[in-house]
Amino acid sequence: MKAINKILCLVDGEHYLPVTQQAIDTLNNLEHIDVAGAVFIGGTEKLRDDSEETYSQKLGVPVQFAKYKDIPYDIIVEMIKQYNIDSVMDLSDEPILDYPKRFKIACCVLNEGISYEGPDFKFDPVSQYEIMEKPSITILGTGKRIGKTAVSGFVSRLINKHNYEPCVVAMGRGGPAEPEIVHGEKLEITSDFLLKQSEKGIHAASDHWEDALMSRILTIGCRRCGGGMAGEVFLTNMKKGAKLANEVDSKLAIFEGSGAAIPPIKTDKKITLIGANQPLETITTYFGPYRIALGDLIILTMCEEPMASKEKITKIEEFTQEINPNVPIISTVFRPKPLEDISGKNVLFATTAPESIKDKLSNYLEENYDCKIIGTTSHLSNRPLLREDMEKYMDKADVMLSELKAAAVDVATKDAVNAGLDVVYCDNIPIPVNDTYPNLSKSVLDLVNNAIDSFNNKMIN
């Protein structure tokens, strides 16, 4: 028998009360629908009596009014919890709700794990399948190229060093048709090895290969296609990947998002990454607040000029604190770390970092790794421009230093090897911008311990 769908309706005073009453009656007459309550969100044009009692009597359901002139987001959430609501139906209209306000309502509703819909739209929370039989965490982000894989590598190495024995499950737009196990803890992943994988038609710079190389732990590669506004994917084999994660010899699983897409696996705790280089409205409006509210630890990345001003970073931190006030928020920058010795070498450096910051990264490499950067390309994700840049500097270089992303294998590695250069890959390490933030390593370990406790409590109960 199909379950009853308990609905909370949003209504306004721009509609004549009998019209709103007819709409609610129409919903109630639908099979398996029960309108359990309503929130009056504003408007006075056709409002004759502003008492909750009158509206409750006329509409036949409990009604709560906004206590102030602003949209009553808090009351919507309160009534969802009070009446165990399954979905919210918006029966209001402009001018009471404009697009920004509707997106804010959508974030509030989706963060309660239910749907928000209206006459021609419906937003659902991201699917979260209960598959895991061991403690697990998610690393998700507010966009692409903000450092999820780098943070995943940092987290993996850190917790592996502390004997938590993790594995990583990553989904990418170039991932395998069937979930693929890469034994990063056993394989010697060299440039020659990755080239051979690429020649087989494998995307050897996919996230799970980067995870395996940088973290030296077991990784499981999955694929995904499409990304909805709230983070849902159209297609992914990550459910199969999660089942594999249950079977492999690890004690904790890390699920890594792709772009702004969120892994569809229910985990015990989540880390949300925010790219300070993103447009401010992407973070503070639309479904940015939804992703921020999901996090049990918030890491801001790219927190430096010229990618983000101090004023912008402060605004993001303050907004994040407002949306998710009870979690650590740590602002960071990334710095490259070669996986092999490059001291005394002339280096051609390939990165996905923007053009505006490549000199800063080059200086960091020279100061910390005793090398000479003779050329830098920020076009690792643009194959034609990458080749053009490499041709400019190839004859002056001893070493090709590259992040393992995008065209790192099929172009950067292949062309460098053909030119007789050594190839060294580099990691990106998140570093807090100053000492006023919570300790990053401690915050990650605290989150992992909380995830383990949460999983154990769930098993007991």
Short mmCIF file of C-alpha atoms in Angstrom, two decimals:
data_model
loop_
_atom_site.label_atom_id
_atom_site.label_comp_id
_atom_site.label_asym_id
_atom_site.label_seq_id
_atom_site.Cartn_x
_atom_site.Cartn_y
_atom_site.Cartn_z
CA MET A 1 0.00 0.00 0.00
CA LYS A 2 1.36 3.42 -0.99
CA ALA A 3 2.30 5.65 1.95
CA ILE A 4 0.51 8.91 2.65
CA ASN A 5 2.45 12.00 1.55
CA LYS A 6 2.12 14.62 4.29
CA ILE A 7 2.33 18.08 2.75
CA LEU A 8 3.02 21.52 4.18
CA CYS A 9 1.60 24.33 2.01
CA LEU A 10 3.00 27.84 1.69
CA VAL A 11 0.22 30.41 1.21
CA ASP A 12 0.04 34.20 0.94
CA GLY A 13 -2.34 37.15 1.28
CA GLU A 14 -2.13 38.03 -2.39
CA HIS A 15 -4.57 35.18 -3.04
CA TYR A 16 -8.24 35.48 -2.06
CA LEU A 17 -8.79 33.05 0.82
CA PRO A 18 -11.49 30.95 -0.94
CA VAL A 19 -9.06 30.41 -3.84
CA THR A 20 -6.35 29.17 -1.47
CA GLN A 21 -8.95 27.00 0.23
CA GLN A 22 -9.93 25.43 -3.11
CA ALA A 23 -6.26 24.70 -3.90
CA ILE A 24 -5.78 22.91 -0.58
CA ASP A 25 -9.03 20.97 -1.05
CA THR A 26 -7.78 19.94 -4.50
CA LEU A 27 -4.58 18.59 -2.98
CA ASN A 28 -6.44 16.77 -0.22
CA ASN A 29 -8.70 15.10 -2.79
CA LEU A 30 -5.68 13.54 -4.48
CA GLU A 31 -4.94 9.94 -3.57
CA HIS A 32 -2.28 9.44 -0.88
CA ILE A 33 -2.05 13.19 -0.16
CA ASP A 34 -2.68 14.75 3.25
CA VAL A 35 -2.19 18.48 3.72
CA ALA A 36 -0.99 18.57 7.32
CA GLY A 37 -0.44 22.30 7.74
CA ALA A 38 0.23 25.67 6.12
CA VAL A 39 2.55 28.62 6.62
CA PHE A 40 1.29 32.10 5.76
CA ILE A 41 4.40 33.75 4.35
CA GLY A 42 3.15 37.32 3.78
CA GLY A 43 1.09 39.59 1.55
CA THR A 44 -1.88 41.78 2.45
CA GLU A 45 -3.67 42.69 -0.79
CA LYS A 46 -6.53 40.21 -0.27
CA LEU A 47 -6.00 39.65 3.44
CA ARG A 48 -9.16 40.45 5.47
CA ASP A 49 -8.33 38.71 8.73
CA ASP A 50 -4.76 38.08 9.78
CA SER A 51 -5.53 35.64 12.59
CA GLU A 52 -4.10 32.13 12.54
CA GLU A 53 -7.38 30.88 13.98
CA THR A 54 -9.45 32.19 11.04
CA TYR A 55 -7.07 30.78 8.44
CA SER A 56 -6.86 27.44 10.23
CA GLN A 57 -10.68 27.19 10.32
CA LYS A 58 -11.12 28.20 6.67
CA LEU A 59 -8.34 26.02 5.30
CA GLY A 60 -9.02 23.10 7.58
CA VAL A 61 -5.37 22.71 8.62
CA PRO A 62 -3.10 24.27 11.27
CA VAL A 63 -1.73 27.59 9.99
CA GLN A 64 1.16 29.65 11.33
CA PHE A 65 1.80 33.27 10.35
CA ALA A 66 5.11 35.03 9.91
CA LYS A 67 6.03 36.79 13.13
CA TYR A 68 7.91 39.50 11.25
CA LYS A 69 7.75 41.06 7.79
CA ASP A 70 10.50 38.82 6.43
CA ILE A 71 9.81 35.38 4.97
CA PRO A 72 9.39 32.94 7.92
CA TYR A 73 12.07 30.43 6.98
CA ASP A 74 12.38 29.32 10.60
CA ILE A 75 8.63 28.65 10.91
CA ILE A 76 8.69 26.53 7.73
CA VAL A 77 11.43 24.36 9.25
CA GLU A 78 9.66 24.20 12.62
CA MET A 79 6.40 23.00 11.03
CA ILE A 80 8.24 20.43 8.90
CA LYS A 81 9.61 18.93 12.11
CA GLN A 82 6.44 19.35 14.17
CA TYR A 83 4.13 17.64 11.67
CA ASN A 84 6.65 15.16 10.22
CA ILE A 85 6.18 16.63 6.75
CA ASP A 86 7.19 14.69 3.60
CA SER A 87 7.15 17.58 1.11
CA VAL A 88 6.46 21.30 0.88
CA MET A 89 4.05 22.65 -1.76
CA ASP A 90 4.39 26.33 -2.64
CA LEU A 91 0.98 27.87 -3.40
CA SER A 92 2.28 31.44 -3.17
CA ASP A 93 3.45 33.70 -5.99
CA GLU A 94 5.26 36.93 -6.76
CA PRO A 95 5.64 39.53 -5.41
CA ILE A 96 5.81 37.72 -2.04
CA LEU A 97 8.43 35.26 -3.22
CA ASP A 98 11.04 36.17 -5.82
CA TYR A 99 13.64 33.73 -7.16
CA PRO A 100 16.30 34.33 -4.45
CA LYS A 101 13.73 33.79 -1.69
CA ARG A 102 12.46 30.61 -3.32
CA PHE A 103 15.99 29.23 -3.57
CA LYS A 104 16.51 30.05 0.10
CA ILE A 105 13.32 28.18 0.98
CA ALA A 106 14.47 25.30 -1.22
CA CYS A 107 17.77 25.08 0.69
CA CYS A 108 15.96 25.10 4.06
CA VAL A 109 13.53 22.40 2.94
CA LEU A 110 16.11 20.17 1.24
CA ASN A 111 18.34 20.34 4.32
CA GLU A 112 15.44 18.72 6.19
CA GLY A 113 15.66 15.83 3.74
CA ILE A 114 12.35 16.47 1.93
CA SER A 115 11.14 17.88 -1.41
CA TYR A 116 10.16 21.46 -2.26
CA GLU A 117 7.78 21.91 -5.19
CA GLY A 118 5.40 24.30 -6.90
CA PRO A 119 3.15 24.35 -9.97
CA ASP A 120 6.03 23.92 -12.45
CA PHE A 121 9.07 22.94 -10.38
CA LYS A 122 10.28 20.33 -7.94
CA PHE A 123 13.56 20.08 -6.05
CA ASP A 124 14.51 16.90 -4.22
CA PRO A 125 17.32 16.39 -1.71
CA VAL A 126 20.26 14.43 -3.10
CA SER A 127 19.75 10.66 -3.03
CA GLN A 128 21.48 9.08 -0.05
CA TYR A 129 21.48 5.29 -0.26
CA GLU A 130 22.05 3.35 2.96
CA ILE A 131 24.68 0.88 1.85
CA MET A 132 27.69 1.25 4.12
CA GLU A 133 28.60 -1.46 6.61
CA LYS A 134 31.59 0.44 7.97
CA PRO A 135 32.18 4.05 9.10
CA SER A 136 32.31 6.52 6.22
CA ILE A 137 32.66 10.22 5.38
CA THR A 138 31.84 12.35 2.33
CA ILE A 139 33.93 15.12 0.78
CA LEU A 140 31.73 17.38 -1.33
CA GLY A 141 32.15 20.80 -2.87
CA THR A 142 30.35 23.90 -4.10
CA GLY A 143 31.91 23.58 -7.55
CA LYS A 144 34.64 22.19 -9.81
CA ARG A 145 38.37 22.95 -9.55
CA ILE A 146 38.21 23.92 -5.89
CA GLY A 147 40.46 21.12 -4.58
CA LYS A 148 38.27 18.17 -3.58
CA THR A 149 40.77 15.56 -4.73
CA ALA A 150 43.65 17.43 -3.08
CA VAL A 151 41.74 17.60 0.21
CA SER A 152 40.71 13.97 -0.18
CA GLY A 153 44.38 13.06 -0.58
CA PHE A 154 45.33 15.10 2.49
CA VAL A 155 42.55 13.51 4.55
CA SER A 156 43.42 10.01 3.33
CA ARG A 157 47.12 10.32 4.14
CA LEU A 158 46.41 11.85 7.52
CA ILE A 159 43.97 9.24 8.74
CA ASN A 160 45.98 6.40 7.19
CA LYS A 161 49.02 7.67 9.13
CA HIS A 162 46.91 7.42 12.29
CA ASN A 163 45.98 3.79 11.50
CA TYR A 164 42.35 4.26 10.48
CA GLU A 165 42.98 2.16 7.34
CA PRO A 166 40.81 4.11 4.86
CA CYS A 167 39.84 3.50 1.26
CA VAL A 168 38.60 6.16 -1.17
CA VAL A 169 35.61 5.86 -3.50
CA ALA A 170 35.69 8.56 -6.20
CA MET A 171 33.29 9.30 -9.05
CA GLY A 172 34.44 11.20 -12.11
CA ARG A 173 33.24 12.20 -15.54
CA GLY A 174 35.95 9.97 -17.01
CA GLY A 175 35.52 7.07 -14.62
CA PRO A 176 35.25 3.37 -15.54
CA ALA A 177 32.09 1.60 -16.71
CA GLU A 178 32.41 -0.81 -13.79
CA PRO A 179 33.87 0.25 -10.43
CA GLU A 180 37.62 -0.25 -10.57
CA ILE A 181 39.88 -1.09 -7.64
CA VAL A 182 43.34 0.47 -7.77
CA HIS A 183 45.72 -0.83 -5.11
CA GLY A 184 47.56 2.39 -4.40
CA GLU A 185 49.13 0.72 -1.37
CA LYS A 186 50.76 -1.93 -3.59
CA LEU A 187 51.20 -0.59 -7.12
CA GLU A 188 54.19 1.44 -8.23
CA ILE A 189 52.29 4.14 -10.11
CA THR A 190 54.89 5.68 -12.43
CA SER A 191 54.56 7.80 -15.55
CA ASP A 192 55.23 4.69 -17.68
CA PHE A 193 52.51 2.79 -15.82
CA LEU A 194 49.97 5.58 -16.34
CA LEU A 195 50.89 5.91 -20.01
CA LYS A 196 50.18 2.22 -20.50
CA GLN A 197 46.79 2.67 -18.83
CA SER A 198 46.07 5.63 -21.12
CA GLU A 199 47.02 3.60 -24.20
CA LYS A 200 44.39 1.03 -23.17
CA GLY A 201 41.75 3.78 -23.43
CA ILE A 202 41.59 4.39 -19.68
CA HIS A 203 41.35 7.97 -18.40
CA ALA A 204 44.54 7.61 -16.34
CA ALA A 205 44.20 11.05 -14.78
CA SER A 206 40.76 10.28 -13.35
CA ASP A 207 40.29 11.16 -9.69
CA HIS A 208 40.75 7.64 -8.33
CA TRP A 209 44.16 7.35 -10.02
CA GLU A 210 45.18 10.67 -8.48
CA ASP A 211 43.91 9.47 -5.09
CA ALA A 212 45.87 6.23 -5.40
CA LEU A 213 49.08 8.01 -6.43
CA MET A 214 48.92 10.82 -3.87
CA SER A 215 47.62 8.81 -0.91
CA ARG A 216 49.09 5.36 -1.55
CA ILE A 217 45.91 3.66 -0.37
CA LEU A 218 43.29 1.48 -2.02
CA THR A 219 40.92 3.48 -4.21
CA ILE A 220 37.75 2.58 -6.06
CA GLY A 221 37.00 4.46 -9.26
CA CYS A 222 33.43 5.13 -10.38
CA ARG A 223 31.84 7.26 -13.08
CA ARG A 224 29.04 9.75 -13.20
CA CYS A 225 27.21 11.82 -15.81
CA GLY A 226 25.21 14.98 -15.23
CA GLY A 227 24.91 17.20 -12.21
CA GLY A 228 21.68 18.74 -10.96
CA MET A 229 21.44 22.09 -9.22
CA ALA A 230 21.29 20.48 -5.78
CA GLY A 231 23.99 17.92 -6.59
CA GLU A 232 22.05 14.90 -7.91
CA VAL A 233 23.65 12.95 -10.75
CA PHE A 234 21.85 11.45 -13.75
CA LEU A 235 23.97 8.32 -13.91
CA THR A 236 26.56 6.78 -11.61
CA ASN A 237 27.85 3.36 -10.59
CA MET A 238 28.84 4.60 -7.14
CA LYS A 239 26.29 2.34 -5.45
CA LYS A 240 28.28 -0.60 -6.81
CA GLY A 241 31.45 1.16 -5.68
CA ALA A 242 30.03 1.50 -2.17
CA LYS A 243 29.27 -2.23 -2.05
CA LEU A 244 32.87 -2.90 -3.09
CA ALA A 245 34.04 -0.59 -0.31
CA ASN A 246 32.20 -2.82 2.16
CA GLU A 247 34.09 -5.85 0.87
CA VAL A 248 37.66 -4.55 0.63
CA ASP A 249 40.19 -4.68 3.44
CA SER A 250 39.64 -1.22 4.93
CA LYS A 251 38.06 0.09 8.10
CA LEU A 252 36.71 3.43 6.87
CA ALA A 253 35.49 4.70 3.49
CA ILE A 254 35.90 8.19 2.05
CA PHE A 255 33.41 9.15 -0.67
CA GLU A 256 34.66 11.93 -2.93
CA GLY A 257 32.31 14.20 -4.86
CA SER A 258 32.81 15.37 -8.44
CA GLY A 259 32.42 19.02 -9.37
CA ALA A 260 29.32 20.20 -7.50
CA ALA A 261 27.81 16.69 -7.66
CA ILE A 262 27.36 14.99 -4.30
CA PRO A 263 28.03 11.27 -3.77
CA PRO A 264 24.64 9.50 -3.47
CA ILE A 265 25.77 7.39 -0.52
CA LYS A 266 24.65 8.06 3.03
CA THR A 267 27.69 8.54 5.25
CA ASP A 268 28.30 9.33 8.90
CA LYS A 269 29.92 12.77 8.48
CA LYS A 270 30.60 15.25 5.68
CA ILE A 271 33.31 17.75 4.77
CA THR A 272 32.14 20.62 2.56
CA LEU A 273 34.66 22.51 0.45
CA ILE A 274 33.97 26.08 -0.67
CA GLY A 275 36.11 27.70 -3.35
CA ALA A 276 36.77 31.32 -2.41
CA ASN A 277 37.56 31.89 -6.10
CA GLN A 278 33.96 31.15 -7.06
CA PRO A 279 31.44 33.96 -7.70
CA LEU A 280 30.04 35.06 -4.35
CA GLU A 281 26.45 34.49 -5.48
CA THR A 282 27.25 30.84 -6.29
CA ILE A 283 28.13 30.34 -2.63
CA THR A 284 25.52 32.53 -0.93
CA THR A 285 22.50 31.87 -3.20
CA TYR A 286 20.99 29.10 -5.31
CA PHE A 287 22.02 25.77 -3.69
CA GLY A 288 25.28 26.97 -2.16
CA PRO A 289 23.66 27.23 1.30
CA TYR A 290 22.29 23.68 0.94
CA ARG A 291 25.78 22.26 0.43
CA ILE A 292 27.24 24.42 3.20
CA ALA A 293 24.62 23.21 5.68
CA LEU A 294 25.48 19.59 4.92
CA GLY A 295 29.04 19.96 6.23
CA ASP A 296 30.29 18.81 9.62
CA LEU A 297 33.58 20.52 8.75
CA ILE A 298 33.91 23.43 6.31
CA ILE A 299 37.15 24.05 4.40
CA LEU A 300 37.49 27.21 2.30
CA THR A 301 40.08 26.89 -0.46
CA MET A 302 41.85 29.34 -2.80
CA CYS A 303 41.86 31.96 -0.03
CA GLU A 304 44.44 34.38 -1.45
CA GLU A 305 44.87 37.26 -3.85
CA PRO A 306 44.16 37.56 -6.72
CA MET A 307 41.66 34.68 -6.62
CA ALA A 308 39.83 36.16 -3.64
CA SER A 309 40.24 39.42 -1.73
CA LYS A 310 40.41 39.53 2.06
CA GLU A 311 37.01 41.24 2.06
CA LYS A 312 35.45 38.46 -0.03
CA ILE A 313 36.96 35.75 2.16
CA THR A 314 35.57 37.47 5.26
CA LYS A 315 32.11 37.65 3.67
CA ILE A 316 32.21 33.95 2.82
CA GLU A 317 33.35 33.03 6.34
CA GLU A 318 30.61 35.14 7.93
CA PHE A 319 27.94 33.73 5.63
CA THR A 320 29.13 30.18 6.28
CA GLN A 321 29.07 30.79 10.03
CA GLU A 322 25.49 32.04 9.72
CA ILE A 323 24.34 29.01 7.71
CA ASN A 324 26.26 26.38 9.70
CA PRO A 325 27.24 27.94 13.04
CA ASN A 326 28.31 24.87 14.98
CA VAL A 327 31.10 23.47 12.80
CA PRO A 328 34.77 24.38 12.34
CA ILE A 329 35.48 26.69 9.38
CA ILE A 330 39.06 26.74 8.10
CA SER A 331 40.32 28.96 5.27
CA THR A 332 43.23 27.54 3.29
CA VAL A 333 45.51 27.87 0.28
CA PHE A 334 47.05 25.08 -1.80
CA ARG A 335 50.77 24.64 -2.33
CA PRO A 336 52.42 22.10 -4.68
CA LYS A 337 54.44 19.20 -3.29
CA PRO A 338 56.49 17.12 -5.78
CA LEU A 339 56.32 13.39 -5.13
CA GLU A 340 60.00 12.96 -6.11
CA ASP A 341 63.22 14.94 -5.67
CA ILE A 342 63.54 17.79 -8.21
CA SER A 343 66.41 19.66 -6.56
CA GLY A 344 68.91 21.14 -9.00
CA LYS A 345 66.57 20.53 -11.95
CA ASN A 346 65.17 22.83 -14.63
CA VAL A 347 61.44 22.28 -14.32
CA LEU A 348 58.44 22.78 -16.59
CA PHE A 349 55.41 23.00 -14.30
CA ALA A 350 51.86 22.10 -15.44
CA THR A 351 48.89 22.99 -13.25
CA THR A 352 45.16 23.61 -13.33
CA ALA A 353 45.62 26.67 -11.10
CA PRO A 354 44.64 29.94 -12.80
CA GLU A 355 47.14 32.02 -14.73
CA SER A 356 46.97 34.74 -12.10
CA ILE A 357 48.61 32.58 -9.42
CA LYS A 358 51.16 30.54 -11.37
CA ASP A 359 54.07 32.88 -10.48
CA LYS A 360 53.28 32.48 -6.79
CA LEU A 361 53.33 28.69 -7.13
CA SER A 362 56.56 28.77 -9.16
CA ASN A 363 58.27 30.90 -6.52
CA TYR A 364 57.09 28.50 -3.82
CA LEU A 365 58.57 25.53 -5.68
CA GLU A 366 61.90 27.28 -6.20
CA GLU A 367 62.14 28.41 -2.57
CA ASN A 368 61.15 25.07 -1.05
CA TYR A 369 62.49 22.45 -3.46
CA ASP A 370 65.77 23.96 -4.72
CA CYS A 371 64.76 23.84 -8.38
CA LYS A 372 64.54 26.29 -11.28
CA ILE A 373 61.12 26.78 -12.87
CA ILE A 374 61.87 27.60 -16.51
CA GLY A 375 58.23 27.61 -17.59
CA THR A 376 54.72 27.20 -16.24
CA THR A 377 51.47 26.32 -17.98
CA SER A 378 48.07 26.72 -16.35
CA HIS A 379 46.40 24.96 -19.29
CA LEU A 380 46.43 21.40 -18.02
CA SER A 381 42.71 21.20 -18.75
CA ASN A 382 43.06 22.65 -22.28
CA ARG A 383 44.95 20.24 -24.52
CA PRO A 384 45.73 22.55 -27.49
CA LEU A 385 46.99 25.38 -25.26
CA LEU A 386 48.89 22.91 -23.09
CA ARG A 387 50.79 21.65 -26.13
CA GLU A 388 51.57 25.22 -27.22
CA ASP A 389 52.97 26.06 -23.78
CA MET A 390 55.02 22.86 -23.58
CA GLU A 391 56.62 23.52 -26.97
CA LYS A 392 57.88 26.90 -25.71
CA TYR A 393 59.83 25.41 -22.79
CA MET A 394 60.46 21.74 -23.56
CA ASP A 395 64.03 22.14 -24.84
CA LYS A 396 65.08 24.03 -21.70
CA ALA A 397 63.66 21.58 -19.14
CA ASP A 398 65.01 18.49 -17.40
CA VAL A 399 61.77 17.59 -15.68
CA MET A 400 58.06 17.84 -16.41
CA LEU A 401 56.31 18.48 -13.07
CA SER A 402 52.56 18.01 -13.36
CA GLU A 403 49.45 17.63 -11.30
CA LEU A 404 47.63 14.39 -12.13
CA LYS A 405 44.54 15.96 -13.67
CA ALA A 406 42.86 16.47 -17.04
CA ALA A 407 45.49 16.04 -19.80
CA ALA A 408 48.33 15.19 -17.41
CA VAL A 409 48.88 11.72 -18.87
CA ASP A 410 47.73 11.68 -22.50
CA VAL A 411 49.40 15.02 -23.31
CA ALA A 412 51.78 16.31 -20.61
CA THR A 413 53.34 12.97 -19.70
CA LYS A 414 53.32 11.50 -23.21
CA ASP A 415 54.87 14.54 -24.89
CA ALA A 416 57.42 15.03 -22.10
CA VAL A 417 58.56 11.39 -22.24
CA ASN A 418 58.83 11.58 -26.03
CA ALA A 419 61.05 14.66 -25.61
CA GLY A 420 63.33 12.80 -23.19
CA LEU A 421 62.21 14.58 -20.01
CA ASP A 422 61.71 12.94 -16.64
CA VAL A 423 58.13 13.17 -15.38
CA VAL A 424 57.35 13.91 -11.74
CA TYR A 425 53.82 14.34 -10.41
CA CYS A 426 52.91 16.74 -7.64
CA ASP A 427 50.31 16.89 -4.93
CA ASN A 428 48.51 20.01 -3.67
CA ILE A 429 48.60 20.48 0.09
CA PRO A 430 45.92 22.54 1.89
CA ILE A 431 47.51 25.00 4.32
CA PRO A 432 45.48 27.24 6.70
CA VAL A 433 46.09 30.90 5.88
CA ASN A 434 46.95 31.76 9.48
CA ASP A 435 47.09 30.39 13.03
CA THR A 436 43.74 31.84 14.11
CA TYR A 437 41.80 29.00 12.46
CA PRO A 438 41.16 25.62 14.10
CA ASN A 439 43.95 23.12 13.52
CA LEU A 440 43.20 21.42 10.20
CA SER A 441 44.64 17.99 11.05
CA LYS A 442 42.96 17.89 14.44
CA SER A 443 39.64 18.97 12.94
CA VAL A 444 39.80 16.16 10.36
CA LEU A 445 40.72 13.55 12.98
CA ASP A 446 37.91 14.79 15.27
CA LEU A 447 35.44 14.44 12.38
CA VAL A 448 36.67 10.91 11.62
CA ASN A 449 36.35 9.90 15.27
CA ASN A 450 32.84 11.36 15.37
CA ALA A 451 31.97 9.42 12.21
CA ILE A 452 33.17 6.19 13.82
CA ASP A 453 31.20 6.94 17.00
CA SER A 454 28.09 7.76 14.95
CA PHE A 455 28.38 4.51 13.00
CA ASN A 456 28.90 2.44 16.15
CA ASN A 457 25.93 4.06 17.89
CA LYS A 458 23.79 3.36 14.84
CA MET A 459 24.79 -0.29 14.94
CA ILE A 460 23.95 -0.55 18.66
CA ASN A 461 20.55 1.06 18.20
#
